[in-house]
XYZ file of C-alpha atoms in Angstrom:
330
model
C 9.798 -28.946 11.667
C 10.358 -26.303 8.439
C 7.621 -23.583 8.775
C 5.201 -22.930 5.861
C 6.408 -20.751 3.509
C 4.211 -17.542 3.718
C 2.413 -15.541 1.017
C 4.790 -12.850 0.562
C 7.504 -16.298 -0.071
C 4.937 -17.691 -2.417
C 4.828 -14.247 -4.145
C 9.130 -14.142 -4.649
C 9.473 -17.814 -5.186
C 6.345 -17.016 -8.098
C 8.228 -13.834 -9.701
C 11.452 -15.403 -9.192
C 10.792 -18.357 -11.896
C 9.435 -15.533 -13.844
C 12.753 -14.265 -14.480
C 13.843 -17.574 -15.575
C 14.820 -17.195 -19.168
C 14.689 -13.613 -19.680
C 18.151 -12.252 -19.916
C 19.399 -10.169 -17.022
C 20.656 -7.591 -18.870
C 16.912 -7.020 -20.908
C 15.112 -7.228 -17.466
C 17.323 -4.199 -16.169
C 16.766 -2.356 -18.866
C 13.292 -2.847 -19.013
C 13.307 -1.872 -15.442
C 15.229 1.057 -15.330
C 12.841 2.447 -18.455
C 10.128 1.772 -16.348
C 10.707 3.044 -12.858
C 11.444 6.560 -15.345
C 8.068 6.402 -16.970
C 5.705 3.974 -15.571
C 3.974 5.357 -12.086
C 2.538 8.962 -12.191
C 4.703 10.417 -15.546
C 2.686 8.539 -18.050
C -0.582 9.589 -19.996
C -3.223 7.070 -19.396
C -3.525 6.033 -23.494
C 0.186 5.103 -24.000
C 0.581 2.347 -22.853
C 3.473 1.578 -21.124
C 3.487 -2.745 -20.613
C 4.491 -3.420 -23.834
C 5.329 -6.541 -23.265
C 6.029 -9.839 -21.686
C 9.310 -8.950 -21.097
C 8.385 -5.308 -19.855
C 5.832 -6.820 -17.633
C 7.952 -9.582 -16.256
C 10.798 -7.482 -15.210
C 8.486 -4.702 -13.926
C 6.374 -7.729 -11.678
C 10.225 -8.718 -10.672
C 11.108 -5.420 -8.957
C 7.554 -3.809 -7.887
C 5.563 -7.076 -6.733
C 7.044 -7.298 -3.476
C 6.892 -3.530 -2.617
C 3.556 -2.594 -3.606
C 2.435 -6.155 -2.079
C 4.303 -4.612 1.389
C 2.954 -1.394 1.213
C -0.840 -2.677 0.993
C 0.031 -5.213 3.392
C 0.791 -2.516 5.954
C -2.297 -0.496 5.004
C -4.343 -3.155 5.304
C -3.100 -4.190 8.517
C -4.300 -1.219 9.746
C -8.199 -1.655 8.539
C -7.802 -5.135 10.335
C -6.678 -3.094 13.853
C -9.575 -0.854 13.668
C -11.926 -3.049 12.072
C -11.285 -6.563 13.732
C -13.889 -8.193 13.327
C -15.155 -7.408 10.081
C -13.391 -9.794 6.554
C -14.537 -8.485 3.593
C -16.865 -11.056 1.663
C -15.866 -9.731 -2.142
C -12.897 -8.225 -3.235
C -12.286 -5.399 -6.384
C -8.600 -4.409 -7.214
C -9.363 -1.071 -9.949
C -5.953 -0.682 -11.637
C -4.659 -4.049 -9.956
C -2.129 -5.107 -13.334
C -0.570 -7.862 -12.138
C -2.168 -8.308 -8.794
C 0.190 -6.704 -6.000
C -3.033 -6.132 -3.694
C -4.791 -9.475 -4.320
C -2.133 -11.433 -2.700
C -1.539 -8.930 -0.036
C -5.727 -8.738 0.665
C -5.483 -12.414 0.904
C -2.473 -12.857 2.886
C -4.835 -10.343 5.583
C -7.847 -12.727 5.720
C -7.396 -16.178 5.019
C -10.138 -18.016 2.471
C -11.312 -17.314 -0.413
C -13.828 -14.450 -1.518
C -15.182 -13.378 -5.189
C -12.092 -11.074 -6.637
C -11.980 -8.960 -9.620
C -8.384 -7.541 -10.659
C -9.593 -4.455 -13.498
C -6.682 -2.967 -15.639
C -6.293 -2.070 -19.145
C -2.777 -3.745 -20.243
C -3.877 -6.728 -21.059
C -0.418 -7.852 -20.803
C -0.148 -7.145 -17.408
C -3.660 -9.363 -16.370
C -2.626 -12.514 -18.215
C 1.121 -12.067 -16.410
C -0.997 -11.747 -12.968
C -3.321 -14.228 -14.057
C -0.439 -16.714 -14.676
C 0.944 -15.866 -11.468
C -1.979 -16.524 -9.156
C -1.770 -20.008 -10.429
C 0.632 -20.186 -7.169
C -1.977 -18.914 -4.922
C -5.198 -21.134 -4.408
C -7.075 -17.557 -2.774
C -6.950 -16.522 -6.001
C -7.733 -19.639 -8.468
C -11.046 -18.139 -9.449
C -10.026 -14.385 -9.500
C -11.774 -12.779 -12.304
C -8.776 -10.865 -14.502
C -11.073 -8.344 -16.667
C -9.594 -5.408 -19.262
C -11.392 -2.184 -18.061
C -10.814 1.558 -18.583
C -9.235 3.111 -15.461
C -11.121 6.767 -15.212
C -14.072 8.406 -15.866
C -15.960 5.547 -17.735
C -15.081 3.264 -14.596
C -18.066 1.233 -13.822
C -17.693 -0.952 -10.648
C -20.403 -4.099 -9.191
C -20.908 -3.482 -5.113
C -18.794 -5.553 -3.362
C -17.355 -5.235 0.080
C -13.909 -3.547 -0.763
C -12.267 -2.128 -3.217
C -8.408 -1.095 -2.997
C -6.588 1.097 -5.630
C -2.815 0.967 -4.988
C -0.594 3.023 -6.583
C -3.038 3.797 -9.816
C -4.343 7.383 -9.325
C -0.588 9.474 -10.213
C -1.408 7.629 -13.407
C -4.494 9.931 -13.817
C -5.339 12.943 -14.643
C -7.444 15.066 -11.883
C -10.432 14.387 -13.586
C -9.954 10.581 -13.756
C -8.808 10.655 -10.229
C -12.314 11.468 -8.909
C -14.500 9.376 -11.058
C -12.009 6.589 -9.521
C -12.140 7.391 -6.377
C -15.798 8.485 -6.372
C -16.524 5.375 -8.138
C -15.102 3.033 -5.855
C -16.801 4.992 -2.968
C -20.453 4.220 -4.777
C -19.417 0.129 -4.888
C -17.780 -0.782 -1.785
C -18.086 -0.914 2.195
C -13.801 -0.773 2.259
C -11.713 1.516 0.133
C -8.197 1.337 0.916
C -6.044 3.835 -1.269
C -1.673 3.502 -0.972
C 0.401 5.948 -3.193
C 3.914 6.647 -3.495
C 5.512 8.032 -0.068
C 5.816 11.355 -1.687
C 4.790 15.080 -1.398
C 2.568 14.308 -5.011
C 1.570 10.860 -3.571
C 0.247 12.369 -0.173
C -1.814 14.906 -2.032
C -3.277 12.496 -4.073
C -4.270 10.056 -1.307
C -5.591 13.465 0.631
C -7.696 13.980 -2.210
C -9.365 10.901 -2.482
C -9.700 10.951 1.789
C -11.756 14.260 1.435
C -13.567 12.652 -1.324
C -14.490 9.490 0.528
C -15.226 11.139 3.828
C -17.674 13.735 1.075
C -19.463 10.046 0.459
C -20.179 9.146 4.104
C -16.900 7.201 5.015
C -15.204 7.386 8.089
C -12.040 7.221 8.133
C -10.299 3.883 10.171
C -6.297 4.725 9.804
C -4.228 5.545 9.518
C -6.313 8.884 11.070
C -7.340 8.682 14.309
C -10.113 11.414 12.406
C -11.904 11.733 9.628
C -11.522 15.635 10.267
C -9.280 17.818 8.071
C -5.961 16.640 7.618
C -3.650 18.730 10.360
C -0.394 18.914 8.090
C -0.340 22.376 6.353
C -0.408 22.033 2.895
C 2.777 22.378 1.186
C 5.060 22.125 4.447
C 5.656 18.703 4.886
C 3.681 14.796 3.791
C 2.588 11.527 5.767
C 3.737 8.265 4.544
C 4.728 5.341 6.044
C 7.271 2.987 5.523
C 7.217 -0.940 4.703
C 10.536 -3.185 4.305
C 10.976 -5.450 1.677
C 13.222 -8.461 1.017
C 15.413 -7.338 -2.391
C 15.370 -10.023 -4.907
C 18.373 -10.738 -7.084
C 17.058 -8.526 -9.692
C 16.242 -5.456 -7.078
C 20.415 -5.793 -6.141
C 21.504 -5.907 -10.250
C 19.603 -2.688 -10.794
C 20.083 -0.789 -8.276
C 23.965 -1.699 -7.884
C 23.278 -2.581 -3.983
C 24.204 -5.327 -1.606
C 21.214 -5.037 0.955
C 19.068 -7.711 1.752
C 16.208 -5.099 1.565
C 15.016 -2.289 1.252
C 12.076 0.312 2.506
C 9.023 1.212 0.470
C 7.337 5.360 1.785
C 3.986 4.943 1.134
C 0.673 7.202 1.769
C -2.489 5.470 2.249
C -5.721 6.037 3.590
C -8.246 3.171 4.426
C -12.027 4.306 5.152
C -15.419 2.423 5.582
C -18.777 3.049 5.787
C -19.564 0.643 9.041
C -18.257 1.102 12.307
C -14.193 1.619 12.864
C -12.523 2.123 15.975
C -9.297 4.081 14.649
C -6.074 4.357 16.516
C -6.208 6.563 19.506
C -2.755 8.819 18.505
C -0.586 7.584 15.344
C 3.539 7.595 15.288
C 3.829 9.611 11.475
C 7.946 9.420 11.871
C 10.303 7.106 12.798
C 10.214 7.327 16.304
C 13.978 8.891 18.307
C 15.851 6.803 20.754
C 17.554 9.045 23.132
C 19.213 7.650 26.551
C 16.554 7.276 29.012
C 13.628 8.633 26.347
C 11.807 8.226 23.219
C 10.459 11.170 21.033
C 7.488 10.221 19.426
C 5.577 12.097 16.880
C 1.866 11.220 16.901
C -1.231 12.330 14.816
C -3.798 13.077 17.091
C -7.448 12.691 17.260
C -7.900 16.831 18.098
C -6.373 17.192 14.780
C -3.197 18.092 15.687
C 0.157 16.559 15.351
C 2.139 16.060 18.656
C 5.793 15.266 20.397
C 5.576 13.327 23.355
C 8.388 12.425 25.099
C 8.593 8.813 26.763
C 10.977 8.541 30.205
C 12.175 5.339 31.851
C 10.146 6.621 34.344
C 7.138 5.910 32.844
C 7.694 2.145 33.054
C 6.164 0.162 30.940
C 5.099 2.438 28.351
C 8.321 3.478 27.654
C 9.396 0.234 27.599
C 6.506 0.041 24.506
C 8.235 2.566 23.212
C 11.476 1.567 22.140
C 9.992 -1.080 20.363
C 7.587 1.219 19.272
C 7.251 1.658 15.153
C 6.655 4.097 12.423
C 2.928 4.077 11.275
C 2.379 2.072 14.670
C -1.054 3.079 17.081
C -0.484 4.866 20.005
C -0.407 4.161 22.656
C -0.602 0.210 22.542
C -3.748 -1.160 22.807
C -2.960 -2.529 26.310
C -2.008 0.874 27.250
C -5.129 3.184 25.514
């Protein structure tokens, strides 16, 4: 019996259908321009997604990666609050709706969903793609200025993914404050670069100041132990490459790794990870080296050897971003 398609597969199929009829050269040229200019390098008063061709090309190229990164952040939130399910969702700066797809994949069923973005072509395409997802049939796609004038109605969950880099510092603060004032849980996702991490830390600090507690990735709600300018906290999500990905990047691999930084914060009680694996584990002969962020606001390397028995086997299976130790050993 064939397994039912996953939400990620439904999304890829919907995006592939959009590319039918769009000349490959036009798609490649649009993506080349957009990946250079779109995220974090364009003034907010200049629309970068100019028309349907731009939006189709960008969605086909970027939505799968955004979807997987947001799913990873939401999975960490679920691990910290397994009994909580959002009764409503607002996606700020959601564009074509990757985060709404991620939320519907994380918590099955339907709920009120509102996607806010100022680019009408992106909203129109997001609405069109959402027809392939029953959980989003009643979603509202609303044009809204994302910045100081943003107002949000009360909801359970607000996502802000790959948006803050497009805004001025003042507008970033306003958007995070608006999310904090409206939601019981806020998830912010940014590119896994030093700049993206800095924006996440800025958002994290504002959420804590507004009374939120950190659910993930941090094991605590205290200050980040990373000394500014020396390193940055980020994670990786594996993304199946589409033919457009391979065409644009000239690669042959069937996948790529999306690097991202994130924070998930709530107004309700959560159980954060005891520690978090913050680098790719290093597997050596008879031992595994784990770089951990710990609840005492410190970074520490732990060496797990064969003499640790089941814990060693768990360490060999541990991945970048996982909670540590595994739940049964915590």
